Every structure is written in C-alpha cells, then in structure tokens.
mmCIF file of C-alpha atoms in Angstrom:
data_model
loop_
_atom_site.group_PDB
_atom_site.id
_atom_site.type_symbol
_atom_site.label_atom_id
_atom_site.label_comp_id
_atom_site.label_asym_id
_atom_site.label_seq_id
_atom_site.Cartn_x
_atom_site.Cartn_y
_atom_site.Cartn_z
ATOM 1 C CA UNK A 298 134.203 122.352 100.691
ATOM 2 C CA UNK A 299 136.466 119.319 100.592
ATOM 3 C CA UNK A 300 139.447 121.280 102.192
ATOM 4 C CA UNK A 301 137.922 122.549 105.026
ATOM 5 C CA UNK A 302 136.637 119.937 106.384
ATOM 6 C CA UNK A 303 138.782 117.848 109.452
ATOM 7 C CA UNK A 304 136.849 114.740 110.478
ATOM 8 C CA UNK A 305 138.887 112.509 112.512
ATOM 9 C CA UNK A 306 139.186 108.866 111.092
ATOM 10 C CA UNK A 307 138.990 106.534 113.772
ATOM 11 C CA UNK A 308 139.964 102.567 113.984
ATOM 12 C CA UNK A 309 141.912 101.993 110.171
ATOM 13 C CA UNK A 310 143.581 105.416 109.783
ATOM 14 C CA UNK A 311 145.741 103.910 107.046
ATOM 15 C CA UNK A 312 143.427 104.381 104.276
ATOM 16 C CA UNK A 313 142.582 107.745 104.598
ATOM 17 C CA UNK A 314 146.241 108.599 104.730
ATOM 18 C CA UNK A 315 147.207 106.889 101.549
ATOM 19 C CA UNK A 316 144.288 108.751 99.250
ATOM 20 C CA UNK A 317 142.656 112.347 99.185
ATOM 21 C CA UNK A 318 140.185 113.093 101.587
ATOM 22 C CA UNK A 319 138.449 114.924 98.243
ATOM 23 C CA UNK A 320 139.157 111.550 95.976
ATOM 24 C CA UNK A 321 138.006 109.281 98.721
ATOM 25 C CA UNK A 322 134.951 111.806 99.415
ATOM 26 C CA UNK A 323 134.128 111.629 96.108
ATOM 27 C CA UNK A 324 133.999 107.986 95.668
ATOM 28 C CA UNK A 325 131.774 107.615 98.415
ATOM 29 C CA UNK A 326 129.308 109.986 97.197
ATOM 30 C CA UNK A 327 129.362 108.357 94.334
ATOM 31 C CA UNK A 328 129.139 104.665 95.326
ATOM 32 C CA UNK A 329 126.211 105.762 97.269
ATOM 33 C CA UNK A 330 124.684 107.612 94.990
ATOM 34 C CA UNK A 331 124.656 105.589 91.841
ATOM 35 C CA UNK A 332 122.099 103.028 92.115
ATOM 36 C CA UNK A 333 119.475 106.192 93.504
ATOM 37 C CA UNK A 334 121.081 108.237 90.600
ATOM 38 C CA UNK A 335 120.058 105.191 88.236
ATOM 39 C CA UNK A 336 116.969 104.628 89.633
ATOM 40 C CA UNK A 337 115.504 108.387 89.137
ATOM 41 C CA UNK A 338 117.721 109.492 85.469
ATOM 42 C CA UNK A 339 114.671 107.194 84.184
ATOM 43 C CA UNK A 340 111.405 109.083 84.941
ATOM 44 C CA UNK A 341 110.578 111.645 82.978
ATOM 45 C CA UNK A 342 111.289 108.926 80.083
ATOM 46 C CA UNK A 343 108.719 106.398 81.883
ATOM 47 C CA UNK A 344 106.012 107.373 78.820
ATOM 48 C CA UNK A 345 108.934 107.739 76.175
ATOM 49 C CA UNK A 346 109.867 103.896 77.582
ATOM 50 C CA UNK A 347 106.565 102.535 77.367
ATOM 51 C CA UNK A 348 106.065 104.330 74.060
ATOM 52 C CA UNK A 349 108.629 103.298 72.518
ATOM 53 C CA UNK A 350 108.479 99.521 73.976
ATOM 54 C CA UNK A 351 104.692 99.800 73.220
ATOM 55 C CA UNK A 352 103.131 98.582 76.674
ATOM 56 C CA UNK A 353 101.782 100.684 78.884
ATOM 57 C CA UNK A 354 103.045 103.143 81.482
ATOM 58 C CA UNK A 355 101.831 100.495 84.662
ATOM 59 C CA UNK A 356 104.753 98.104 83.248
ATOM 60 C CA UNK A 357 107.032 100.233 82.982
ATOM 61 C CA UNK A 358 107.500 102.195 86.245
ATOM 62 C CA UNK A 359 106.727 98.275 87.716
ATOM 63 C CA UNK A 360 110.309 98.192 86.337
ATOM 64 C CA UNK A 361 110.773 100.813 88.748
ATOM 65 C CA UNK A 362 109.949 98.918 91.672
ATOM 66 C CA UNK A 363 112.004 95.858 90.616
ATOM 67 C CA UNK A 364 115.053 97.775 90.475
ATOM 68 C CA UNK A 365 114.710 98.661 94.099
ATOM 69 C CA UNK A 366 113.693 95.178 94.818
ATOM 70 C CA UNK A 367 116.449 93.856 92.985
ATOM 71 C CA UNK A 368 118.980 96.647 95.337
ATOM 72 C CA UNK A 369 117.487 95.541 98.923
ATOM 73 C CA UNK A 370 117.655 91.373 97.746
ATOM 74 C CA UNK A 371 121.934 92.984 96.743
ATOM 75 C CA UNK A 372 122.589 95.269 100.204
ATOM 76 C CA UNK A 373 121.517 91.716 102.606
ATOM 77 C CA UNK A 374 123.849 89.900 100.319
ATOM 78 C CA UNK A 375 126.578 92.104 99.999
ATOM 79 C CA UNK A 376 127.062 93.764 103.293
ATOM 80 C CA UNK A 377 127.771 89.879 105.105
ATOM 81 C CA UNK A 378 130.147 89.192 101.956
ATOM 82 C CA UNK A 379 131.781 92.432 102.749
ATOM 83 C CA UNK A 380 132.484 91.513 106.716
ATOM 84 C CA UNK A 381 134.094 88.332 105.746
ATOM 85 C CA UNK A 382 136.195 88.638 102.583
ATOM 86 C CA UNK A 383 137.048 92.668 102.671
ATOM 87 C CA UNK A 384 135.401 96.253 101.098
ATOM 88 C CA UNK A 385 136.969 96.627 97.735
ATOM 89 C CA UNK A 386 136.475 93.139 95.837
ATOM 90 C CA UNK A 387 132.887 93.208 96.520
ATOM 91 C CA UNK A 388 132.628 96.679 95.564
ATOM 92 C CA UNK A 389 134.541 96.550 92.585
ATOM 93 C CA UNK A 390 132.328 92.967 91.391
ATOM 94 C CA UNK A 391 129.248 94.988 91.948
ATOM 95 C CA UNK A 392 130.495 97.719 89.764
ATOM 96 C CA UNK A 393 131.760 95.249 87.240
ATOM 97 C CA UNK A 394 128.442 93.785 86.450
ATOM 98 C CA UNK A 395 126.837 97.418 86.909
ATOM 99 C CA UNK A 396 128.399 98.803 84.183
ATOM 100 C CA UNK A 397 127.674 95.732 81.853
ATOM 101 C CA UNK A 398 123.531 95.871 82.832
ATOM 102 C CA UNK A 399 123.526 99.818 81.928
ATOM 103 C CA UNK A 400 125.038 99.028 79.149
ATOM 104 C CA UNK A 401 121.929 95.803 78.351
ATOM 105 C CA UNK A 402 119.056 98.611 79.435
ATOM 106 C CA UNK A 403 120.425 100.762 76.716
ATOM 107 C CA UNK A 404 120.103 98.777 74.354
ATOM 108 C CA UNK A 405 116.881 96.972 75.042
ATOM 109 C CA UNK A 406 114.708 95.474 72.388
ATOM 110 C CA UNK A 407 111.514 94.896 74.924
ATOM 111 C CA UNK A 408 110.115 95.772 78.693
ATOM 112 C CA UNK A 409 110.880 92.326 79.928
ATOM 113 C CA UNK A 410 114.608 92.848 78.646
ATOM 114 C CA UNK A 411 114.468 96.058 79.850
ATOM 115 C CA UNK A 412 113.389 94.995 83.114
ATOM 116 C CA UNK A 413 115.218 92.217 83.431
ATOM 117 C CA UNK A 414 118.351 94.964 82.807
ATOM 118 C CA UNK A 415 116.977 97.369 84.987
ATOM 119 C CA UNK A 416 117.295 94.561 87.562
ATOM 120 C CA UNK A 417 120.634 93.490 87.368
ATOM 121 C CA UNK A 418 121.464 97.004 87.347
ATOM 122 C CA UNK A 419 119.409 96.932 90.656
ATOM 123 C CA UNK A 420 121.950 93.898 91.899
ATOM 124 C CA UNK A 421 124.854 95.557 90.863
ATOM 125 C CA UNK A 422 124.803 99.055 92.385
ATOM 126 C CA UNK A 423 123.498 97.848 96.044
ATOM 127 C CA UNK A 424 127.046 96.401 96.571
ATOM 128 C CA UNK A 425 128.466 100.373 96.875
ATOM 129 C CA UNK A 426 124.694 101.403 97.874
ATOM 130 C CA UNK A 427 126.052 99.496 101.167
ATOM 131 C CA UNK A 428 129.970 98.697 101.131
ATOM 132 C CA UNK A 429 130.104 102.342 100.459
ATOM 133 C CA UNK A 430 128.513 102.559 104.063
ATOM 134 C CA UNK A 431 130.546 100.379 105.828
ATOM 135 C CA UNK A 432 133.605 101.934 104.663
ATOM 136 C CA UNK A 433 132.510 104.752 106.503
ATOM 137 C CA UNK A 434 131.933 103.260 109.958
ATOM 138 C CA UNK A 435 135.213 101.307 109.226
ATOM 139 C CA UNK A 436 137.251 104.393 109.340
ATOM 140 C CA UNK A 437 135.224 107.262 111.802
ATOM 141 C CA UNK A 438 134.169 106.628 114.353
ATOM 142 C CA UNK A 439 130.422 108.065 116.084
ATOM 143 C CA UNK A 440 130.382 111.367 116.131
ATOM 144 C CA UNK A 441 132.204 111.853 113.470
ATOM 145 C CA UNK A 442 130.737 109.161 111.624
ATOM 146 C CA UNK A 443 127.842 111.241 112.097
ATOM 147 C CA UNK A 444 129.069 114.205 110.760
ATOM 148 C CA UNK A 445 130.543 111.983 107.744
ATOM 149 C CA UNK A 446 127.027 110.545 106.572
ATOM 150 C CA UNK A 447 125.403 114.688 107.042
ATOM 151 C CA UNK A 448 128.135 115.180 104.509
ATOM 152 C CA UNK A 449 127.442 113.030 101.942
ATOM 153 C CA UNK A 450 124.289 112.941 101.949
ATOM 154 C CA UNK A 451 123.801 116.472 100.914
ATOM 155 C CA UNK A 452 125.981 115.611 97.586
ATOM 156 C CA UNK A 453 124.355 111.839 97.358
ATOM 157 C CA UNK A 454 120.718 113.686 97.399
ATOM 158 C CA UNK A 455 121.472 116.402 95.292
ATOM 159 C CA UNK A 456 120.765 112.954 92.124
ATOM 160 C CA UNK A 457 116.906 113.208 92.693
ATOM 161 C CA UNK A 458 117.302 116.525 91.063
ATOM 162 C CA UNK A 459 120.387 116.024 88.875
ATOM 163 C CA UNK A 460 119.116 112.312 88.070
ATOM 164 C CA UNK A 461 116.090 113.526 86.248
ATOM 165 C CA UNK A 462 117.317 116.863 85.263
ATOM 166 C CA UNK A 463 120.093 115.609 83.125
ATOM 167 C CA UNK A 464 118.000 111.962 82.186
ATOM 168 C CA UNK A 465 114.879 115.156 80.608
ATOM 169 C CA UNK A 466 116.945 116.775 78.305
ATOM 170 C CA UNK A 467 118.735 113.258 77.607
ATOM 171 C CA UNK A 468 115.013 111.554 76.116
ATOM 172 C CA UNK A 469 114.299 114.763 75.034
ATOM 173 C CA UNK A 470 116.604 115.823 72.271
ATOM 174 C CA UNK A 471 118.817 112.052 72.025
ATOM 175 C CA UNK A 472 116.573 109.520 73.246
ATOM 176 C CA UNK A 473 114.703 106.857 76.661
ATOM 177 C CA UNK A 474 118.373 105.309 75.578
ATOM 178 C CA UNK A 475 121.257 107.632 76.538
ATOM 179 C CA UNK A 476 120.013 107.719 80.601
ATOM 180 C CA UNK A 477 121.851 104.410 80.936
ATOM 181 C CA UNK A 478 124.846 105.415 78.767
ATOM 182 C CA UNK A 479 125.042 108.267 80.718
ATOM 183 C CA UNK A 480 125.265 105.760 83.924
ATOM 184 C CA UNK A 481 127.318 103.404 82.544
ATOM 185 C CA UNK A 482 129.860 106.198 82.099
ATOM 186 C CA UNK A 483 129.970 106.915 86.138
ATOM 187 C CA UNK A 484 130.352 103.145 86.749
ATOM 188 C CA UNK A 485 133.140 102.517 84.418
ATOM 189 C CA UNK A 486 134.923 106.040 85.968
ATOM 190 C CA UNK A 487 133.940 104.142 89.292
ATOM 191 C CA UNK A 488 134.829 101.108 89.050
ATOM 192 C CA UNK A 489 138.101 103.022 87.789
ATOM 193 C CA UNK A 490 138.824 104.882 91.163
ATOM 194 C CA UNK A 491 138.453 101.858 93.198
ATOM 195 C CA UNK A 492 141.162 100.025 91.321
ATOM 196 C CA UNK A 493 143.551 102.714 90.689
ATOM 197 C CA UNK A 494 143.563 104.240 94.273
ATOM 198 C CA UNK A 495 140.629 103.411 97.135
ATOM 199 C CA UNK A 496 142.874 100.656 99.434
ATOM 200 C CA UNK A 497 141.035 98.428 101.154
ATOM 201 C CA UNK A 498 139.365 99.776 104.324
ATOM 202 C CA UNK A 499 139.168 96.807 106.594
ATOM 203 C CA UNK A 500 142.029 95.000 107.207
ATOM 204 C CA UNK A 501 142.245 91.065 107.151
ATOM 205 C CA UNK A 502 142.507 90.897 111.449
ATOM 206 C CA UNK A 503 138.982 92.440 111.319
ATOM 207 C CA UNK A 504 137.460 90.536 108.738
ATOM 208 C CA UNK A 505 134.918 87.318 109.544
ATOM 209 C CA UNK A 506 136.904 84.331 109.873
ATOM 210 C CA UNK A 507 133.580 82.472 107.969
ATOM 211 C CA UNK A 508 130.812 83.735 106.248
ATOM 212 C CA UNK A 509 127.890 81.089 107.054
ATOM 213 C CA UNK A 510 128.695 83.045 110.863
ATOM 214 C CA UNK A 511 128.799 86.554 109.677
ATOM 215 C CA UNK A 512 125.258 85.337 108.274
ATOM 216 C CA UNK A 513 124.515 84.866 111.652
ATOM 217 C CA UNK A 514 124.343 88.036 112.657
ATOM 218 C CA UNK A 515 121.884 88.533 111.014
ATOM 219 C CA UNK A 516 118.611 86.567 113.592
ATOM 220 C CA UNK A 517 120.588 89.264 116.769
ATOM 221 C CA UNK A 518 120.190 92.166 114.690
ATOM 222 C CA UNK A 519 116.780 91.304 113.697
ATOM 223 C CA UNK A 520 116.478 90.250 117.783
ATOM 224 C CA UNK A 521 117.411 94.101 118.539
ATOM 225 C CA UNK A 522 114.550 97.083 119.113
ATOM 226 C CA UNK A 523 117.588 99.517 118.894
ATOM 227 C CA UNK A 524 118.210 98.036 114.931
ATOM 228 C CA UNK A 525 114.072 97.773 114.369
ATOM 229 C CA UNK A 526 113.968 101.238 115.300
ATOM 230 C CA UNK A 527 116.773 102.980 113.362
ATOM 231 C CA UNK A 528 115.463 101.128 110.431
ATOM 232 C CA UNK A 529 112.186 101.937 110.413
ATOM 233 C CA UNK A 530 113.204 105.109 110.344
ATOM 234 C CA UNK A 531 114.596 104.435 106.719
ATOM 235 C CA UNK A 532 111.266 102.401 105.205
ATOM 236 C CA UNK A 533 109.348 104.605 106.263
ATOM 237 C CA UNK A 534 110.940 107.566 105.209
ATOM 238 C CA UNK A 535 112.215 106.053 101.762
ATOM 239 C CA UNK A 536 107.866 104.953 101.838
ATOM 240 C CA UNK A 537 106.688 107.933 101.588
ATOM 241 C CA UNK A 538 109.425 109.595 99.361
ATOM 242 C CA UNK A 539 109.692 106.875 96.753
ATOM 243 C CA UNK A 540 105.352 106.412 96.374
ATOM 244 C CA UNK A 541 105.889 110.167 95.384
ATOM 245 C CA UNK A 542 108.475 109.355 92.840
ATOM 246 C CA UNK A 543 106.026 106.825 91.279
ATOM 247 C CA UNK A 544 103.028 109.306 91.191
ATOM 248 C CA UNK A 545 104.776 112.221 90.413
ATOM 249 C CA UNK A 546 105.447 112.363 86.200
ATOM 250 C CA UNK A 547 101.661 111.426 86.301
ATOM 251 C CA UNK A 548 100.347 114.121 88.415
ATOM 252 C CA UNK A 549 103.151 116.477 86.225
ATOM 253 C CA UNK A 550 101.773 114.975 83.360
ATOM 254 C CA UNK A 551 97.956 115.354 84.829
ATOM 255 C CA UNK A 552 99.034 119.360 85.568
ATOM 256 C CA UNK A 553 100.102 119.796 82.060
ATOM 257 C CA UNK A 554 103.679 119.976 81.870
ATOM 258 C CA UNK A 555 105.758 118.836 79.327
ATOM 259 C CA UNK A 556 109.006 116.401 79.881
ATOM 260 C CA UNK A 557 111.945 118.660 80.228
ATOM 261 C CA UNK A 558 109.687 121.037 82.489
ATOM 262 C CA UNK A 559 108.685 118.114 84.073
ATOM 263 C CA UNK A 560 112.373 117.060 84.717
ATOM 264 C CA UNK A 561 112.380 120.863 86.833
ATOM 265 C CA UNK A 562 109.884 119.629 89.017
ATOM 266 C CA UNK A 563 112.736 117.863 91.363
ATOM 267 C CA UNK A 564 114.663 120.125 91.941
ATOM 268 C CA UNK A 565 112.336 121.761 95.256
ATOM 269 C CA UNK A 566 112.446 118.389 97.538
ATOM 270 C CA UNK A 567 116.590 117.671 96.820
ATOM 271 C CA UNK A 568 117.128 121.612 97.718
ATOM 272 C CA UNK A 569 115.278 120.236 101.039
ATOM 273 C CA UNK A 570 117.017 117.362 101.260
ATOM 274 C CA UNK A 571 120.472 118.625 101.618
ATOM 275 C CA UNK A 572 119.041 121.771 103.283
ATOM 276 C CA UNK A 573 117.535 119.408 106.060
ATOM 277 C CA UNK A 574 121.248 116.923 106.039
ATOM 278 C CA UNK A 575 122.945 119.736 106.691
ATOM 279 C CA UNK A 576 121.077 121.173 108.903
ATOM 280 C CA UNK A 577 121.348 117.691 110.990
ATOM 281 C CA UNK A 578 124.984 117.895 110.286
ATOM 282 C CA UNK A 579 125.471 120.996 111.844
ATOM 283 C CA UNK A 580 123.110 120.232 115.077
ATOM 284 C CA UNK A 581 124.389 116.370 116.046
ATOM 285 C CA UNK A 582 127.711 117.900 117.456
ATOM 286 C CA UNK A 583 125.306 119.461 120.111
ATOM 287 C CA UNK A 584 121.891 117.685 120.252
ATOM 288 C CA UNK A 585 121.729 113.574 120.775
ATOM 289 C CA UNK A 586 120.826 111.832 117.826
ATOM 290 C CA UNK A 587 117.400 110.613 118.943
ATOM 291 C CA UNK A 588 116.564 114.295 119.968
ATOM 292 C CA UNK A 589 117.300 115.782 116.097
ATOM 293 C CA UNK A 590 115.372 112.300 114.853
ATOM 294 C CA UNK A 591 112.155 113.520 117.096
ATOM 295 C CA UNK A 592 112.179 116.301 115.220
ATOM 296 C CA UNK A 593 113.095 114.796 111.883
ATOM 297 C CA UNK A 594 109.965 112.616 112.009
ATOM 298 C CA UNK A 595 107.871 116.560 113.555
ATOM 299 C CA UNK A 596 109.139 117.456 109.721
ATOM 300 C CA UNK A 597 107.393 115.098 107.861
ATOM 301 C CA UNK A 598 104.724 115.012 109.909
ATOM 302 C CA UNK A 599 104.124 118.621 109.187
ATOM 303 C CA UNK A 600 104.978 117.752 105.960
ATOM 304 C CA UNK A 601 102.263 114.796 105.054
ATOM 305 C CA UNK A 602 99.421 117.153 106.705
ATOM 306 C CA UNK A 603 99.843 119.387 104.325
ATOM 307 C CA UNK A 604 100.337 117.444 101.359
ATOM 308 C CA UNK A 605 96.614 115.752 102.846
ATOM 309 C CA UNK A 606 95.718 119.117 103.007
ATOM 310 C CA UNK A 607 96.545 119.360 99.599
ATOM 311 C CA UNK A 608 94.541 116.691 98.230
ATOM 312 C CA UNK A 609 91.206 117.660 99.870
ATOM 313 C CA UNK A 610 91.213 121.430 98.980
ATOM 314 C CA UNK A 611 91.050 119.540 95.548
ATOM 315 C CA UNK A 612 92.943 122.564 93.507
ATOM 316 C CA UNK A 613 93.225 121.865 89.613
ATOM 317 C CA UNK A 614 95.600 124.353 86.966
ATOM 318 C CA UNK A 615 98.716 126.215 89.235
ATOM 319 C CA UNK A 616 97.391 125.770 92.540
ATOM 320 C CA UNK A 617 98.330 121.371 91.973
ATOM 321 C CA UNK A 618 101.756 122.617 92.005
ATOM 322 C CA UNK A 619 102.128 123.529 95.301
ATOM 323 C CA UNK A 620 103.561 120.238 95.691
ATOM 324 C CA UNK A 621 106.202 120.845 95.216
ATOM 325 C CA UNK A 622 106.357 122.986 98.273
ATOM 326 C CA UNK A 623 104.447 121.046 100.230
ATOM 327 C CA UNK A 624 106.575 117.575 99.035
ATOM 328 C CA UNK A 625 110.058 119.784 100.202
ATOM 329 C CA UNK A 626 108.782 119.817 103.979
ATOM 330 C CA UNK A 627 109.002 115.608 104.134
ATOM 331 C CA UNK A 628 112.152 115.951 102.398
ATOM 332 C CA UNK A 629 113.487 118.768 104.679
ATOM 333 C CA UNK A 630 112.674 115.744 108.016
ATOM 334 C CA UNK A 631 114.582 112.967 105.392
ATOM 335 C CA UNK A 632 117.949 114.411 105.338
ATOM 336 C CA UNK A 633 116.834 114.042 109.492
ATOM 337 C CA UNK A 634 115.354 110.646 109.095
ATOM 338 C CA UNK A 635 117.863 109.187 106.448
ATOM 339 C CA UNK A 636 121.592 110.259 107.909
ATOM 340 C CA UNK A 637 121.176 110.253 111.190
ATOM 341 C CA UNK A 638 119.303 106.851 111.462
ATOM 342 C CA UNK A 639 121.983 104.913 109.059
ATOM 343 C CA UNK A 640 124.709 106.101 110.886
ATOM 344 C CA UNK A 641 123.089 105.499 114.194
ATOM 345 C CA UNK A 642 122.057 101.739 112.845
ATOM 346 C CA UNK A 643 125.898 101.113 112.033
ATOM 347 C CA UNK A 644 127.408 102.455 114.865
ATOM 348 C CA UNK A 645 125.813 100.595 117.178
ATOM 349 C CA UNK A 646 126.764 97.638 115.790
ATOM 350 C CA UNK A 647 129.804 98.005 114.592
ATOM 351 C CA UNK A 648 131.440 94.101 114.557
ATOM 352 C CA UNK A 649 128.944 93.948 111.882
ATOM 353 C CA UNK A 650 128.939 96.808 110.622
ATOM 354 C CA UNK A 651 129.100 95.674 106.566
ATOM 355 C CA UNK A 652 125.546 93.289 107.782
ATOM 356 C CA UNK A 653 123.508 95.953 109.378
ATOM 357 C CA UNK A 654 124.465 98.509 107.039
ATOM 358 C CA UNK A 655 122.795 95.570 104.593
ATOM 359 C CA UNK A 656 120.199 94.228 105.778
ATOM 360 C CA UNK A 657 119.182 97.822 106.798
ATOM 361 C CA UNK A 658 120.008 99.241 103.024
ATOM 362 C CA UNK A 659 118.092 96.162 102.255
ATOM 363 C CA UNK A 660 114.277 96.854 104.505
ATOM 364 C CA UNK A 661 115.185 100.397 103.250
ATOM 365 C CA UNK A 662 114.750 99.519 100.237
ATOM 366 C CA UNK A 663 112.109 97.442 100.070
ATOM 367 C CA UNK A 664 109.964 100.326 102.268
ATOM 368 C CA UNK A 665 110.520 102.245 98.885
ATOM 369 C CA UNK A 666 109.764 99.694 96.745
ATOM 370 C CA UNK A 667 106.328 98.903 99.492
ATOM 371 C CA UNK A 668 105.627 102.538 98.952
ATOM 372 C CA UNK A 669 106.159 101.772 94.778
ATOM 373 C CA UNK A 670 103.866 99.061 94.659
ATOM 374 C CA UNK A 671 100.981 101.138 97.117
ATOM 375 C CA UNK A 672 101.465 104.027 95.152
ATOM 376 C CA UNK A 673 100.672 102.282 91.745
ATOM 377 C CA UNK A 674 97.449 100.907 93.462
ATOM 378 C CA UNK A 675 96.617 104.597 93.844
ATOM 379 C CA UNK A 676 94.461 106.318 91.289
ATOM 380 C CA UNK A 677 96.164 108.169 88.741
ATOM 381 C CA UNK A 678 97.597 111.654 89.012
ATOM 382 C CA UNK A 679 95.759 112.179 91.901
ATOM 383 C CA UNK A 680 97.066 113.997 95.319
ATOM 384 C CA UNK A 681 93.956 113.270 97.357
ATOM 385 C CA UNK A 682 94.909 109.257 97.260
ATOM 386 C CA UNK A 683 98.866 110.426 97.612
ATOM 387 C CA UNK A 684 97.947 112.477 100.264
ATOM 388 C CA UNK A 685 96.781 110.403 102.957
ATOM 389 C CA UNK A 686 99.269 107.789 101.685
ATOM 390 C CA UNK A 687 102.732 109.996 103.256
ATOM 391 C CA UNK A 688 100.011 111.096 106.030
ATOM 392 C CA UNK A 689 100.348 107.083 107.090
ATOM 393 C CA UNK A 690 103.946 106.443 106.807
ATOM 394 C CA UNK A 691 104.585 108.920 108.679
ATOM 395 C CA UNK A 692 101.611 108.052 112.120
ATOM 396 C CA UNK A 693 103.846 104.681 110.612
ATOM 397 C CA UNK A 694 107.085 106.012 111.333
ATOM 398 C CA UNK A 695 106.385 108.026 115.072
ATOM 399 C CA UNK A 696 104.392 105.543 116.698
ATOM 400 C CA UNK A 697 107.534 102.612 115.462
ATOM 401 C CA UNK A 698 110.757 104.923 116.590
ATOM 402 C CA UNK A 699 108.772 105.394 120.488
ATOM 403 C CA UNK A 700 107.868 101.748 120.527
ATOM 404 C CA UNK A 701 111.034 100.486 119.618
ATOM 405 C CA UNK A 702 112.793 103.334 121.742
ATOM 406 C CA UNK A 703 110.929 101.363 125.199
ATOM 407 C CA UNK A 704 111.607 98.390 123.925
ATOM 408 C CA UNK A 705 115.501 98.892 123.604
ATOM 409 C CA UNK A 706 115.468 101.081 127.240
ATOM 410 C CA UNK A 707 113.566 98.168 128.719
ATOM 411 C CA UNK A 708 116.618 95.984 127.607
ATOM 412 C CA UNK A 709 118.804 98.002 130.220
ATOM 413 C CA UNK A 710 122.172 96.263 129.949
ATOM 414 C CA UNK A 711 122.051 92.494 128.245
ATOM 415 C CA UNK A 712 124.016 94.178 125.150
ATOM 416 C CA UNK A 713 125.836 98.100 126.890
ATOM 417 C CA UNK A 714 124.305 99.307 122.980
ATOM 418 C CA UNK A 715 120.911 99.796 124.623
ATOM 419 C CA UNK A 716 122.223 101.585 127.364
ATOM 420 C CA UNK A 717 124.408 103.726 125.267
ATOM 421 C CA UNK A 718 121.250 104.259 122.934
ATOM 422 C CA UNK A 719 119.079 105.164 125.816
ATOM 423 C CA UNK A 720 121.696 108.124 126.446
ATOM 424 C CA UNK A 721 120.930 109.490 123.324
ATOM 425 C CA UNK A 722 117.531 109.423 123.789
ATOM 426 C CA UNK A 723 115.768 112.491 124.919
#
C-alpha cells in the first residue's frame, strides 16, 4: 500500500522529502488512532474493571465518557497552540502526557484514580488526533488531502475492532490493567519516532504571530455556516457510533457472550467503516465532496432504520446478534461522513487549519460524549431504546447538513469560501 500511493505534496514539500512516505503514514496513523485505540481497548474489560475496583459498571462507563470529554477539551486547546508554535513540539508534549497517564491507569487503586488517569490520558492523546489532521492540511492540497484522509482513516478505522480484540485477550489472560501498559508502549514508540525522524510541517513564516490572534479565529469559525455543516456531520456520526459502543458490552452480556467472544463483535463495524473509507476514497476524484456526504447520510440513516427495526421486533437469543450486521451499515456511512467532512472543514479554512481541526475535533468528541451519556441513561442492554437513539441521530444529521449548506450558499461571496463549497454541492 505504501509503495504504490502517489499523493502529491502541496504547500510544504520539504517535509515529505525528508521523511519516507511509509514512516510519515505510520506516524500519522498512530497519532490519529492513538486516542481511539486507548479509549476502546478497555471496552471488553469494563465489567472486570468494575469488579476489581468494587464499583458499579456505570461508574466505569462514566470514565469512558470522561475520556471523550478530555479529548474534546484538549483538541480545542492544541489546535491554536500548533498554529502559533508549530506542530511538532505540541505533539511531543502531548505524547509525553499520554504515556505517563497510561501508566497511571495501569496502576490505579481506585475508580477515582482511574478516572483521573483516563482524563489525563485523553488530554495527552488529543494532541496527536488534532495536529495529525492539521499536518495533512499543511502538506497536501484539497483533493490530495481528501485522499490522504481516506488513506489514513481506514487504518485508523481498524482500531475499534483491533483495540477491543487486544483488550479482550489481555483482560482475560493477564489483567484488566494490561491494556494500559500496551497503550503506554505505543505512545512511547510514537514519541521516539516524532522526535527522531519526523520534521516540522508548519514553517515559522506560516505560523500565527500571536496565540491570542489564533484564539480569536474561533468566533469566525463558529459564525460560518460551512463550519457547522461539516462539523455536525462529525458530531452526529460519532454520537451514534459511540452511543452504540457504550451500550454494546451490556447488550452482548445480555446475549450471554463471554468477554473474549465479545471482543470479536467489534470486527464487523470496523470492517464496514474501512470499506466505507476505501469506497469514498475511490469516488472522491470524480464526484463532488458534498454529494458523497449526502450518500453517507443516506447509508447512515438506512442502518439506523435497521437498528430500530431490530429493536421493535423484540427478538432475543441468536436473532439479537443481527445487531452485528445492522450496525455496520451505519459505520459504512461513517466511512464517508468522517474523513470527507474533516477534510472539507480543514481545507476550507486552511489559514487556520490547526484551529479548525481542533474545534471540529472537540465538537466531534463532545458529540461522542453526549451519545455515551444519553445511552447510559437508557435501559441496560435494550436494543429498542438504542434503535430510537441512533435513528434520532441520523435524522438530526440530515436536517442539519441541509440547513447549513443552504445558509452557506446564501452568504454567496462574503468570504469566497462559501462559493467554493457551493461548487462542491450537488
């Protein structure tokens, strides 16, 4: 894969020239996937963690939501910092925090200590997630950036299946603490690679001169309809997906599945997500980005209807495992919505790519946290309630995307960005 890709660098050709494409791709994947991998690796171990720390399962579920909040907050901070001071030093600092926090999670004696470690782990992981996307914007033009995002995202998309699989085995055969030792090692290896081999992608002449000026870019982003059109795609896609992830351990437990068996149940959603990424990547050369996003919404909505139908049928036993076939329909749609929306957002606001990436990522992960929170208030392991939740998310996504694209078109020439996006629209 890495030997045949011919993505063309754009604005900072020196960086790829000094780093092999394979190494750059590996580091970008680790940066973008690190936070999600660290989040999902504990999923099969949630009941074991609760038992070991002598707390209800809901207490451990809340640490999962706190992790999402931590990543969201960190991305809102790291984006402007990287625009003002460069990408590399901010990533290295965040990775250091991530490694230390992973070790703290591994030795946590209480759920409060564990929750604090998870929050700190998220605050570190956010640096790679937000700045890794900004690096792509630094190096590639719009079409090539979309293809690069759609190259990285399938690899990142494997994490929801690989992380629980690894976590399930480690929890069963070692301890619920072992997954956090693994995340510490991954973070340490990425940190070494960043320091030793990956150069700065944002040269001093392209940086914001004052951090305050960079932070003042947030109100301008928030006032732009295009920002909301693409960001709410991310919010809805992540809210629905992470709501399912939070509910799934109890659903699988209710179906009588063992911890190791449960870890395999996340493979179908990841395979579908990767398939969606690869499909959108192949189509983006010949189709407008917004048209592909509408296709993603259609598939996401179809999957939500199937999930609701499964809940309404009130089937049990083996038939309940149809969730493993219906939820992947939604994640196939996410394979369009997530990379294309992020790519469109950061390239539309290229002059503040770090801030745009950070703010979009923050709101995306707040959507995930909100999805987790909502699902934690639903009856445990109830497919009917979960079906209504994901359908509501799908409807919200369709209506919001149409509304903000319409508002962006009406701005017509106010910034020139609206005109560019209108050309991408159907």
